[in-house]
């Protein structure tokens, strides 16, 4: 499963214009990486999503940043009101660093620049054992990077890299906020993670979906310690007959689609979208999903090939689901209510690239 982030201001706004943006790192080859911004746009007069553009905001030059060595999420890490990219970088042999690419209103390959806030030498942190999410778990107004770590004895450890406005190694010192019992996190079980304010307490919770080998799937929520950081998890959904990872790994994201002050969980799997409403209840099986009715059968096929994220891309205060896929040429779509049939939904194309110009095989969406 693939993780996706939450963000402190709920918009995911990189350029500061009040609308959410989609952010993607692009591999030019030979260690040359660029950051591309797909800025949000207002809806058309008929209420459907408006067309958007794209521009580059950062480029490293050859030999500097190998995109294959990164795991990336988006959030307001430095607390300036703009969304940043947080990028864990694998130097090899258990050495790793955390880089921040700060949000900016500028454009062009030098509009922003990355800086490092943490480094650990070889033998300490293996990125192959890590899944990441982002959210403000300590309530300080800055998003934190959450790293879910797989230990050799199948123990799960949840580490927090606190958001900070400081620059330089040691600016964000990680701490482990929760650790499972031994054997709780075996590789045979497929897990995905995201984060969002599921219970409406003003802080983001880690959310996990696990697909056990016997067709049982469970959604877990890790509430936060008073001092900040995920604590003992509880279940909000349990289904003995749901296999969300058939065909391709399920993808999770959070967004507030009903403006009730609690983030909702979206799971995209098996060519469908399931929405689980946020809740402050800790009752076993409390959250029952709503399966989004898609207008066209072809939309289900599009879902299976898309990279999914979310943002308030039109700036109306409610989040939207967004996807990118390689359909001959790369296409970006937004989930919107159907103008034809009440209660049905469409995947509306809002951007496309000329075939070969922006292949998804060389793209990592920061979620």
mmCIF file of C-alpha atoms in Angstrom:
data_model
loop_
_atom_site.group_PDB
_atom_site.id
_atom_site.type_symbol
_atom_site.label_atom_id
_atom_site.label_comp_id
_atom_site.label_asym_id
_atom_site.label_seq_id
_atom_site.Cartn_x
_atom_site.Cartn_y
_atom_site.Cartn_z
ATOM 1 C CA UNK A 1 0.000 0.000 0.000
ATOM 2 C CA UNK A 2 1.030 3.561 -0.565
ATOM 3 C CA UNK A 3 0.919 6.325 1.965
ATOM 4 C CA UNK A 4 -0.281 9.822 1.582
ATOM 5 C CA UNK A 5 0.003 12.802 3.899
ATOM 6 C CA UNK A 6 -2.124 15.242 5.775
ATOM 7 C CA UNK A 7 -1.056 18.889 6.182
ATOM 8 C CA UNK A 8 -1.294 21.491 8.905
ATOM 9 C CA UNK A 9 -3.477 24.017 7.054
ATOM 10 C CA UNK A 10 -5.671 21.497 5.229
ATOM 11 C CA UNK A 11 -4.952 22.938 1.779
ATOM 12 C CA UNK A 12 -1.547 21.625 0.677
ATOM 13 C CA UNK A 13 -0.713 25.033 -0.717
ATOM 14 C CA UNK A 14 2.897 25.238 -1.968
ATOM 15 C CA UNK A 15 2.769 28.661 -3.634
ATOM 16 C CA UNK A 16 0.644 30.497 -1.053
ATOM 17 C CA UNK A 17 -2.279 31.465 -3.304
ATOM 18 C CA UNK A 18 -4.946 29.869 -1.093
ATOM 19 C CA UNK A 19 -5.484 26.801 -3.278
ATOM 20 C CA UNK A 20 -3.938 23.361 -2.924
ATOM 21 C CA UNK A 21 -1.286 22.174 -5.358
ATOM 22 C CA UNK A 22 0.002 18.819 -6.551
ATOM 23 C CA UNK A 23 3.767 18.380 -6.151
ATOM 24 C CA UNK A 24 5.923 15.907 -8.057
ATOM 25 C CA UNK A 25 9.629 15.166 -8.241
ATOM 26 C CA UNK A 26 10.855 14.338 -11.744
ATOM 27 C CA UNK A 27 13.919 12.309 -12.682
ATOM 28 C CA UNK A 28 15.842 13.883 -15.578
ATOM 29 C CA UNK A 29 18.487 11.159 -15.270
ATOM 30 C CA UNK A 30 22.047 10.995 -13.880
ATOM 31 C CA UNK A 31 21.057 12.316 -10.463
ATOM 32 C CA UNK A 32 19.353 15.428 -11.846
ATOM 33 C CA UNK A 33 15.986 15.925 -10.099
ATOM 34 C CA UNK A 34 13.386 18.635 -10.594
ATOM 35 C CA UNK A 35 10.384 19.695 -8.518
ATOM 36 C CA UNK A 36 7.259 20.392 -10.551
ATOM 37 C CA UNK A 37 4.269 22.291 -9.170
ATOM 38 C CA UNK A 38 0.750 21.793 -10.535
ATOM 39 C CA UNK A 39 -1.040 24.812 -9.031
ATOM 40 C CA UNK A 40 -4.690 24.669 -8.050
ATOM 41 C CA UNK A 41 -7.274 26.599 -10.053
ATOM 42 C CA UNK A 42 -10.834 27.842 -9.427
ATOM 43 C CA UNK A 43 -13.760 25.832 -10.713
ATOM 44 C CA UNK A 44 -15.344 26.636 -14.065
ATOM 45 C CA UNK A 45 -18.679 28.519 -14.125
ATOM 46 C CA UNK A 46 -20.506 25.171 -14.380
ATOM 47 C CA UNK A 47 -18.898 24.025 -11.118
ATOM 48 C CA UNK A 48 -16.559 21.506 -12.719
ATOM 49 C CA UNK A 49 -12.794 21.589 -11.974
ATOM 50 C CA UNK A 50 -10.795 24.166 -13.913
ATOM 51 C CA UNK A 51 -7.789 23.369 -16.076
ATOM 52 C CA UNK A 52 -4.405 23.824 -14.410
ATOM 53 C CA UNK A 53 -0.846 24.422 -15.557
ATOM 54 C CA UNK A 54 2.575 23.232 -14.405
ATOM 55 C CA UNK A 55 5.961 24.809 -13.729
ATOM 56 C CA UNK A 56 9.343 23.818 -12.333
ATOM 57 C CA UNK A 57 10.369 25.321 -8.976
ATOM 58 C CA UNK A 58 13.655 23.515 -8.280
ATOM 59 C CA UNK A 59 16.302 21.513 -10.124
ATOM 60 C CA UNK A 60 19.435 19.944 -8.670
ATOM 61 C CA UNK A 61 21.666 19.484 -11.706
ATOM 62 C CA UNK A 62 23.348 16.148 -12.563
ATOM 63 C CA UNK A 63 24.954 14.013 -9.876
ATOM 64 C CA UNK A 64 23.213 15.614 -6.915
ATOM 65 C CA UNK A 65 19.920 13.931 -5.987
ATOM 66 C CA UNK A 66 18.902 10.448 -7.093
ATOM 67 C CA UNK A 67 15.123 10.223 -7.034
ATOM 68 C CA UNK A 68 15.206 6.435 -6.626
ATOM 69 C CA UNK A 69 16.842 6.949 -3.203
ATOM 70 C CA UNK A 70 13.993 9.106 -1.847
ATOM 71 C CA UNK A 71 10.719 8.719 0.044
ATOM 72 C CA UNK A 72 8.688 11.943 -0.117
ATOM 73 C CA UNK A 73 5.685 13.492 1.606
ATOM 74 C CA UNK A 74 4.145 16.967 1.618
ATOM 75 C CA UNK A 75 3.275 19.191 4.572
ATOM 76 C CA UNK A 76 4.030 22.539 6.195
ATOM 77 C CA UNK A 77 7.186 21.371 7.941
ATOM 78 C CA UNK A 78 8.610 24.829 8.753
ATOM 79 C CA UNK A 79 5.325 26.452 9.835
ATOM 80 C CA UNK A 80 5.341 29.362 7.369
ATOM 81 C CA UNK A 81 1.871 28.597 5.984
ATOM 82 C CA UNK A 82 3.105 27.045 2.749
ATOM 83 C CA UNK A 83 3.371 23.341 2.047
ATOM 84 C CA UNK A 84 6.890 21.909 1.770
ATOM 85 C CA UNK A 85 8.261 18.590 0.574
ATOM 86 C CA UNK A 86 9.925 16.408 3.193
ATOM 87 C CA UNK A 87 12.285 13.950 1.541
ATOM 88 C CA UNK A 88 14.025 11.070 3.310
ATOM 89 C CA UNK A 89 17.204 10.259 1.383
ATOM 90 C CA UNK A 90 18.978 6.894 1.369
ATOM 91 C CA UNK A 91 22.776 7.284 1.178
ATOM 92 C CA UNK A 92 23.192 3.501 1.359
ATOM 93 C CA UNK A 93 24.438 1.101 4.048
ATOM 94 C CA UNK A 94 21.952 2.396 6.620
ATOM 95 C CA UNK A 95 22.895 6.077 6.302
ATOM 96 C CA UNK A 96 20.012 8.500 5.733
ATOM 97 C CA UNK A 97 19.144 12.188 5.706
ATOM 98 C CA UNK A 98 15.980 14.272 5.867
ATOM 99 C CA UNK A 99 15.736 17.161 3.409
ATOM 100 C CA UNK A 100 13.146 19.953 3.252
ATOM 101 C CA UNK A 101 12.207 21.644 -0.026
ATOM 102 C CA UNK A 102 10.343 24.752 1.193
ATOM 103 C CA UNK A 103 7.236 26.113 -0.461
ATOM 104 C CA UNK A 104 7.557 29.339 -2.435
ATOM 105 C CA UNK A 105 5.532 31.633 -4.649
ATOM 106 C CA UNK A 106 8.334 31.792 -7.211
ATOM 107 C CA UNK A 107 8.918 29.667 -10.286
ATOM 108 C CA UNK A 108 11.945 28.468 -12.205
ATOM 109 C CA UNK A 109 14.679 25.931 -11.369
ATOM 110 C CA UNK A 110 16.154 28.118 -8.603
ATOM 111 C CA UNK A 111 12.902 29.379 -7.030
ATOM 112 C CA UNK A 112 13.529 27.231 -3.952
ATOM 113 C CA UNK A 113 16.357 25.088 -2.651
ATOM 114 C CA UNK A 114 16.568 22.022 -0.442
ATOM 115 C CA UNK A 115 18.289 21.923 2.935
ATOM 116 C CA UNK A 116 19.034 19.069 5.319
ATOM 117 C CA UNK A 117 17.666 18.947 8.876
ATOM 118 C CA UNK A 118 18.816 15.471 9.958
ATOM 119 C CA UNK A 119 21.500 12.932 9.141
ATOM 120 C CA UNK A 120 22.451 9.554 10.560
ATOM 121 C CA UNK A 121 25.663 7.698 9.643
ATOM 122 C CA UNK A 122 25.844 4.182 8.170
ATOM 123 C CA UNK A 123 24.267 1.288 10.021
ATOM 124 C CA UNK A 124 21.446 3.206 11.711
ATOM 125 C CA UNK A 125 18.398 3.761 9.474
ATOM 126 C CA UNK A 126 17.438 1.539 6.548
ATOM 127 C CA UNK A 127 14.945 3.258 4.247
ATOM 128 C CA UNK A 128 13.895 -0.045 2.707
ATOM 129 C CA UNK A 129 12.236 -0.791 6.072
ATOM 130 C CA UNK A 130 10.340 2.532 6.256
ATOM 131 C CA UNK A 131 6.908 3.791 5.181
ATOM 132 C CA UNK A 132 6.160 7.493 5.593
ATOM 133 C CA UNK A 133 3.280 9.879 6.202
ATOM 134 C CA UNK A 134 3.048 13.515 7.326
ATOM 135 C CA UNK A 135 0.864 15.424 9.762
ATOM 136 C CA UNK A 136 0.946 17.677 12.815
ATOM 137 C CA UNK A 137 0.964 15.099 15.626
ATOM 138 C CA UNK A 138 2.081 17.444 18.423
ATOM 139 C CA UNK A 139 -0.248 20.376 17.716
ATOM 140 C CA UNK A 140 2.447 23.033 17.254
ATOM 141 C CA UNK A 141 1.184 24.163 13.835
ATOM 142 C CA UNK A 142 3.996 22.470 11.917
ATOM 143 C CA UNK A 143 3.647 19.155 10.126
ATOM 144 C CA UNK A 144 5.890 16.325 11.232
ATOM 145 C CA UNK A 145 7.243 13.414 9.226
ATOM 146 C CA UNK A 146 6.000 10.073 10.559
ATOM 147 C CA UNK A 147 8.183 7.062 9.758
ATOM 148 C CA UNK A 148 6.774 3.577 10.331
ATOM 149 C CA UNK A 149 9.774 1.282 10.784
ATOM 150 C CA UNK A 150 9.942 -2.498 10.327
ATOM 151 C CA UNK A 151 12.405 -4.141 12.716
ATOM 152 C CA UNK A 152 13.990 -7.542 11.953
ATOM 153 C CA UNK A 153 11.828 -9.292 14.588
ATOM 154 C CA UNK A 154 8.635 -7.986 12.876
ATOM 155 C CA UNK A 155 8.121 -5.270 15.470
ATOM 156 C CA UNK A 156 6.613 -1.986 14.250
ATOM 157 C CA UNK A 157 8.134 1.242 15.486
ATOM 158 C CA UNK A 158 6.547 4.648 14.863
ATOM 159 C CA UNK A 159 9.098 7.464 14.681
ATOM 160 C CA UNK A 160 8.376 11.198 14.571
ATOM 161 C CA UNK A 161 10.626 13.789 12.912
ATOM 162 C CA UNK A 162 9.289 17.073 14.376
ATOM 163 C CA UNK A 163 8.603 20.007 12.087
ATOM 164 C CA UNK A 164 10.987 22.913 12.581
ATOM 165 C CA UNK A 165 11.855 26.304 11.131
ATOM 166 C CA UNK A 166 15.549 25.668 11.811
ATOM 167 C CA UNK A 167 18.058 24.606 9.172
ATOM 168 C CA UNK A 168 20.936 22.140 9.420
ATOM 169 C CA UNK A 169 21.670 18.653 10.725
ATOM 170 C CA UNK A 170 20.136 18.106 14.154
ATOM 171 C CA UNK A 171 17.321 20.609 13.587
ATOM 172 C CA UNK A 172 14.795 17.754 13.598
ATOM 173 C CA UNK A 173 15.777 14.996 16.015
ATOM 174 C CA UNK A 174 13.491 11.954 15.636
ATOM 175 C CA UNK A 175 12.000 10.040 18.539
ATOM 176 C CA UNK A 176 10.107 6.763 18.719
ATOM 177 C CA UNK A 177 6.608 7.404 20.065
ATOM 178 C CA UNK A 178 5.219 3.854 19.921
ATOM 179 C CA UNK A 179 6.444 0.313 19.423
ATOM 180 C CA UNK A 180 4.370 -2.816 18.896
ATOM 181 C CA UNK A 181 4.844 -6.274 20.313
ATOM 182 C CA UNK A 182 7.244 -8.579 18.511
ATOM 183 C CA UNK A 183 5.702 -10.253 15.448
ATOM 184 C CA UNK A 184 2.929 -7.639 15.044
ATOM 185 C CA UNK A 185 4.240 -6.361 11.692
ATOM 186 C CA UNK A 186 5.189 -9.358 9.495
ATOM 187 C CA UNK A 187 6.092 -8.820 5.821
ATOM 188 C CA UNK A 188 3.293 -11.215 4.787
ATOM 189 C CA UNK A 189 0.724 -8.580 5.798
ATOM 190 C CA UNK A 190 0.322 -5.593 3.469
ATOM 191 C CA UNK A 191 0.143 -2.241 5.260
ATOM 192 C CA UNK A 192 -0.481 1.295 4.040
ATOM 193 C CA UNK A 193 -0.359 4.527 6.030
ATOM 194 C CA UNK A 194 -1.569 8.106 5.909
ATOM 195 C CA UNK A 195 -2.338 10.800 8.499
ATOM 196 C CA UNK A 196 -5.132 13.264 9.196
ATOM 197 C CA UNK A 197 -7.230 14.757 11.985
ATOM 198 C CA UNK A 198 -9.656 11.837 12.089
ATOM 199 C CA UNK A 199 -11.159 12.628 15.510
ATOM 200 C CA UNK A 200 -11.352 16.428 15.247
ATOM 201 C CA UNK A 201 -9.024 17.193 18.164
ATOM 202 C CA UNK A 202 -6.837 19.572 16.160
ATOM 203 C CA UNK A 203 -3.933 17.152 15.753
ATOM 204 C CA UNK A 204 -3.301 14.625 12.998
ATOM 205 C CA UNK A 205 -3.474 10.920 13.742
ATOM 206 C CA UNK A 206 -1.543 8.165 11.995
ATOM 207 C CA UNK A 207 -3.931 5.888 10.078
ATOM 208 C CA UNK A 208 -3.088 2.399 8.861
ATOM 209 C CA UNK A 209 -4.863 -0.130 6.671
ATOM 210 C CA UNK A 210 -3.714 -3.719 6.961
ATOM 211 C CA UNK A 211 -4.677 -6.543 4.616
ATOM 212 C CA UNK A 212 -4.150 -9.849 6.389
ATOM 213 C CA UNK A 213 -3.532 -13.081 4.477
ATOM 214 C CA UNK A 214 -6.996 -14.503 5.322
ATOM 215 C CA UNK A 215 -9.061 -11.766 3.534
ATOM 216 C CA UNK A 216 -9.432 -9.781 6.772
ATOM 217 C CA UNK A 217 -8.761 -6.030 6.526
ATOM 218 C CA UNK A 218 -8.644 -3.543 9.407
ATOM 219 C CA UNK A 219 -8.294 0.248 9.577
ATOM 220 C CA UNK A 220 -6.327 1.388 12.617
ATOM 221 C CA UNK A 221 -5.984 4.863 14.161
ATOM 222 C CA UNK A 222 -3.072 5.866 16.412
ATOM 223 C CA UNK A 223 -4.255 8.651 18.772
ATOM 224 C CA UNK A 224 -1.553 11.024 19.963
ATOM 225 C CA UNK A 225 0.164 11.208 23.325
ATOM 226 C CA UNK A 226 -0.528 14.483 25.186
ATOM 227 C CA UNK A 227 3.118 15.359 24.576
ATOM 228 C CA UNK A 228 2.851 14.528 20.862
ATOM 229 C CA UNK A 229 3.266 11.413 18.781
ATOM 230 C CA UNK A 230 1.202 8.311 17.979
ATOM 231 C CA UNK A 231 0.276 6.018 20.870
ATOM 232 C CA UNK A 232 -1.582 2.688 21.221
ATOM 233 C CA UNK A 233 -3.842 2.176 18.152
ATOM 234 C CA UNK A 234 -7.500 1.238 18.006
ATOM 235 C CA UNK A 235 -9.697 -0.091 15.202
ATOM 236 C CA UNK A 236 -12.420 1.910 13.435
ATOM 237 C CA UNK A 237 -13.204 -0.618 10.693
ATOM 238 C CA UNK A 238 -13.011 -4.394 10.390
ATOM 239 C CA UNK A 239 -14.064 -6.449 7.366
ATOM 240 C CA UNK A 240 -13.442 -10.217 7.013
ATOM 241 C CA UNK A 241 -14.308 -10.172 3.298
ATOM 242 C CA UNK A 242 -12.387 -7.182 1.931
ATOM 243 C CA UNK A 243 -9.113 -7.660 0.064
ATOM 244 C CA UNK A 244 -8.041 -4.122 -0.906
ATOM 245 C CA UNK A 245 -4.729 -5.191 -2.439
ATOM 246 C CA UNK A 246 -6.023 -7.464 -5.194
ATOM 247 C CA UNK A 247 -4.601 -6.386 -8.558
ATOM 248 C CA UNK A 248 -2.473 -3.523 -7.219
ATOM 249 C CA UNK A 249 -1.612 -2.057 -3.798
ATOM 250 C CA UNK A 250 -4.345 0.025 -2.175
ATOM 251 C CA UNK A 251 -3.685 3.752 -1.753
ATOM 252 C CA UNK A 252 -4.766 5.864 1.229
ATOM 253 C CA UNK A 253 -5.191 9.579 1.711
ATOM 254 C CA UNK A 254 -7.156 11.872 4.024
ATOM 255 C CA UNK A 255 -9.255 14.914 3.188
ATOM 256 C CA UNK A 256 -12.229 16.733 4.691
ATOM 257 C CA UNK A 257 -14.933 16.223 2.089
ATOM 258 C CA UNK A 258 -17.932 17.175 4.271
ATOM 259 C CA UNK A 259 -16.487 20.169 6.187
ATOM 260 C CA UNK A 260 -17.340 18.686 9.608
ATOM 261 C CA UNK A 261 -13.968 19.398 11.224
ATOM 262 C CA UNK A 262 -12.810 15.787 10.985
ATOM 263 C CA UNK A 263 -10.711 14.398 8.155
ATOM 264 C CA UNK A 264 -12.113 11.478 6.208
ATOM 265 C CA UNK A 265 -10.148 8.495 4.924
ATOM 266 C CA UNK A 266 -10.184 7.570 1.242
ATOM 267 C CA UNK A 267 -9.043 4.109 0.171
ATOM 268 C CA UNK A 268 -8.594 3.547 -3.557
ATOM 269 C CA UNK A 269 -8.417 -0.153 -4.428
ATOM 270 C CA UNK A 270 -9.945 -2.776 -6.696
ATOM 271 C CA UNK A 271 -11.073 -0.049 -9.138
ATOM 272 C CA UNK A 272 -13.241 1.656 -6.502
ATOM 273 C CA UNK A 273 -13.082 4.485 -3.968
ATOM 274 C CA UNK A 274 -14.208 3.877 -0.385
ATOM 275 C CA UNK A 275 -14.704 6.885 1.905
ATOM 276 C CA UNK A 276 -14.613 6.385 5.689
ATOM 277 C CA UNK A 277 -15.943 9.410 7.571
ATOM 278 C CA UNK A 278 -13.815 10.777 10.384
ATOM 279 C CA UNK A 279 -15.090 10.054 13.879
ATOM 280 C CA UNK A 280 -14.158 10.706 17.494
ATOM 281 C CA UNK A 281 -15.701 7.360 18.502
ATOM 282 C CA UNK A 282 -13.428 4.516 19.511
ATOM 283 C CA UNK A 283 -16.102 1.886 18.998
ATOM 284 C CA UNK A 284 -14.987 -1.270 17.210
ATOM 285 C CA UNK A 285 -16.235 -1.152 13.627
ATOM 286 C CA UNK A 286 -17.790 2.310 14.030
ATOM 287 C CA UNK A 287 -16.864 3.784 10.644
ATOM 288 C CA UNK A 288 -18.788 2.282 7.704
ATOM 289 C CA UNK A 289 -17.510 3.139 4.223
ATOM 290 C CA UNK A 290 -19.319 4.878 1.423
ATOM 291 C CA UNK A 291 -18.390 3.515 -2.005
ATOM 292 C CA UNK A 292 -18.234 6.397 -4.485
ATOM 293 C CA UNK A 293 -20.543 5.711 -7.477
ATOM 294 C CA UNK A 294 -18.568 6.519 -10.639
ATOM 295 C CA UNK A 295 -20.425 7.816 -13.699
ATOM 296 C CA UNK A 296 -18.445 5.906 -16.327
ATOM 297 C CA UNK A 297 -17.093 2.318 -16.309
ATOM 298 C CA UNK A 298 -13.880 3.620 -17.859
ATOM 299 C CA UNK A 299 -13.234 5.646 -14.683
ATOM 300 C CA UNK A 300 -12.788 2.416 -12.715
ATOM 301 C CA UNK A 301 -10.037 1.347 -15.109
ATOM 302 C CA UNK A 302 -8.375 4.756 -14.728
ATOM 303 C CA UNK A 303 -8.284 4.334 -10.935
ATOM 304 C CA UNK A 304 -6.256 1.139 -11.170
ATOM 305 C CA UNK A 305 -3.443 2.966 -13.000
ATOM 306 C CA UNK A 306 -3.429 6.229 -11.012
ATOM 307 C CA UNK A 307 -1.225 7.610 -8.262
ATOM 308 C CA UNK A 308 -3.681 9.087 -5.744
ATOM 309 C CA UNK A 309 -3.393 12.099 -3.454
ATOM 310 C CA UNK A 310 -5.651 14.917 -2.211
ATOM 311 C CA UNK A 311 -5.666 18.700 -1.827
ATOM 312 C CA UNK A 312 -8.106 21.611 -1.694
ATOM 313 C CA UNK A 313 -7.259 22.318 -5.304
ATOM 314 C CA UNK A 314 -10.107 24.795 -5.949
ATOM 315 C CA UNK A 315 -9.687 26.659 -2.627
ATOM 316 C CA UNK A 316 -13.275 26.165 -1.429
ATOM 317 C CA UNK A 317 -12.311 24.777 1.987
ATOM 318 C CA UNK A 318 -13.040 21.137 1.167
ATOM 319 C CA UNK A 319 -10.507 18.635 -0.131
ATOM 320 C CA UNK A 320 -10.586 16.871 -3.474
ATOM 321 C CA UNK A 321 -9.175 13.533 -4.580
ATOM 322 C CA UNK A 322 -6.574 13.880 -7.331
ATOM 323 C CA UNK A 323 -4.860 11.292 -9.483
ATOM 324 C CA UNK A 324 -2.079 11.105 -12.068
ATOM 325 C CA UNK A 325 -1.610 8.301 -14.569
ATOM 326 C CA UNK A 326 0.295 7.479 -17.718
ATOM 327 C CA UNK A 327 -2.356 7.034 -20.377
ATOM 328 C CA UNK A 328 -0.059 7.273 -23.378
ATOM 329 C CA UNK A 329 0.703 10.784 -22.115
ATOM 330 C CA UNK A 330 0.520 11.641 -18.416
ATOM 331 C CA UNK A 331 -2.918 12.907 -17.314
ATOM 332 C CA UNK A 332 -4.037 14.520 -14.052
ATOM 333 C CA UNK A 333 -7.666 14.232 -12.929
ATOM 334 C CA UNK A 334 -9.865 15.538 -10.098
ATOM 335 C CA UNK A 335 -12.843 13.658 -8.646
ATOM 336 C CA UNK A 336 -15.948 15.837 -9.104
ATOM 337 C CA UNK A 337 -19.704 15.385 -8.858
ATOM 338 C CA UNK A 338 -21.302 14.421 -12.159
ATOM 339 C CA UNK A 339 -23.170 17.203 -14.010
ATOM 340 C CA UNK A 340 -25.313 14.517 -15.671
ATOM 341 C CA UNK A 341 -26.528 12.188 -12.941
ATOM 342 C CA UNK A 342 -27.296 13.131 -9.321
ATOM 343 C CA UNK A 343 -25.012 11.497 -6.731
ATOM 344 C CA UNK A 344 -22.634 10.091 -9.349
ATOM 345 C CA UNK A 345 -19.023 11.173 -9.704
ATOM 346 C CA UNK A 346 -16.573 11.731 -12.563
ATOM 347 C CA UNK A 347 -12.797 11.728 -12.896
ATOM 348 C CA UNK A 348 -12.391 15.074 -14.688
ATOM 349 C CA UNK A 349 -9.099 15.610 -16.616
ATOM 350 C CA UNK A 350 -7.475 18.937 -15.650
ATOM 351 C CA UNK A 351 -3.966 18.611 -17.114
ATOM 352 C CA UNK A 352 -2.154 16.469 -19.660
ATOM 353 C CA UNK A 353 1.354 16.150 -21.083
ATOM 354 C CA UNK A 354 2.494 15.395 -24.605
ATOM 355 C CA UNK A 355 3.358 11.671 -24.792
ATOM 356 C CA UNK A 356 6.933 11.133 -23.639
ATOM 357 C CA UNK A 357 7.316 14.541 -21.963
ATOM 358 C CA UNK A 358 6.431 13.615 -18.365
ATOM 359 C CA UNK A 359 6.368 9.798 -17.989
ATOM 360 C CA UNK A 360 5.081 8.494 -14.674
ATOM 361 C CA UNK A 361 7.926 5.965 -14.612
ATOM 362 C CA UNK A 362 10.239 8.914 -13.839
ATOM 363 C CA UNK A 363 7.852 10.761 -11.510
ATOM 364 C CA UNK A 364 7.304 10.602 -7.736
ATOM 365 C CA UNK A 365 4.231 12.429 -6.460
ATOM 366 C CA UNK A 366 4.806 13.863 -2.963
ATOM 367 C CA UNK A 367 1.740 12.775 -1.028
#
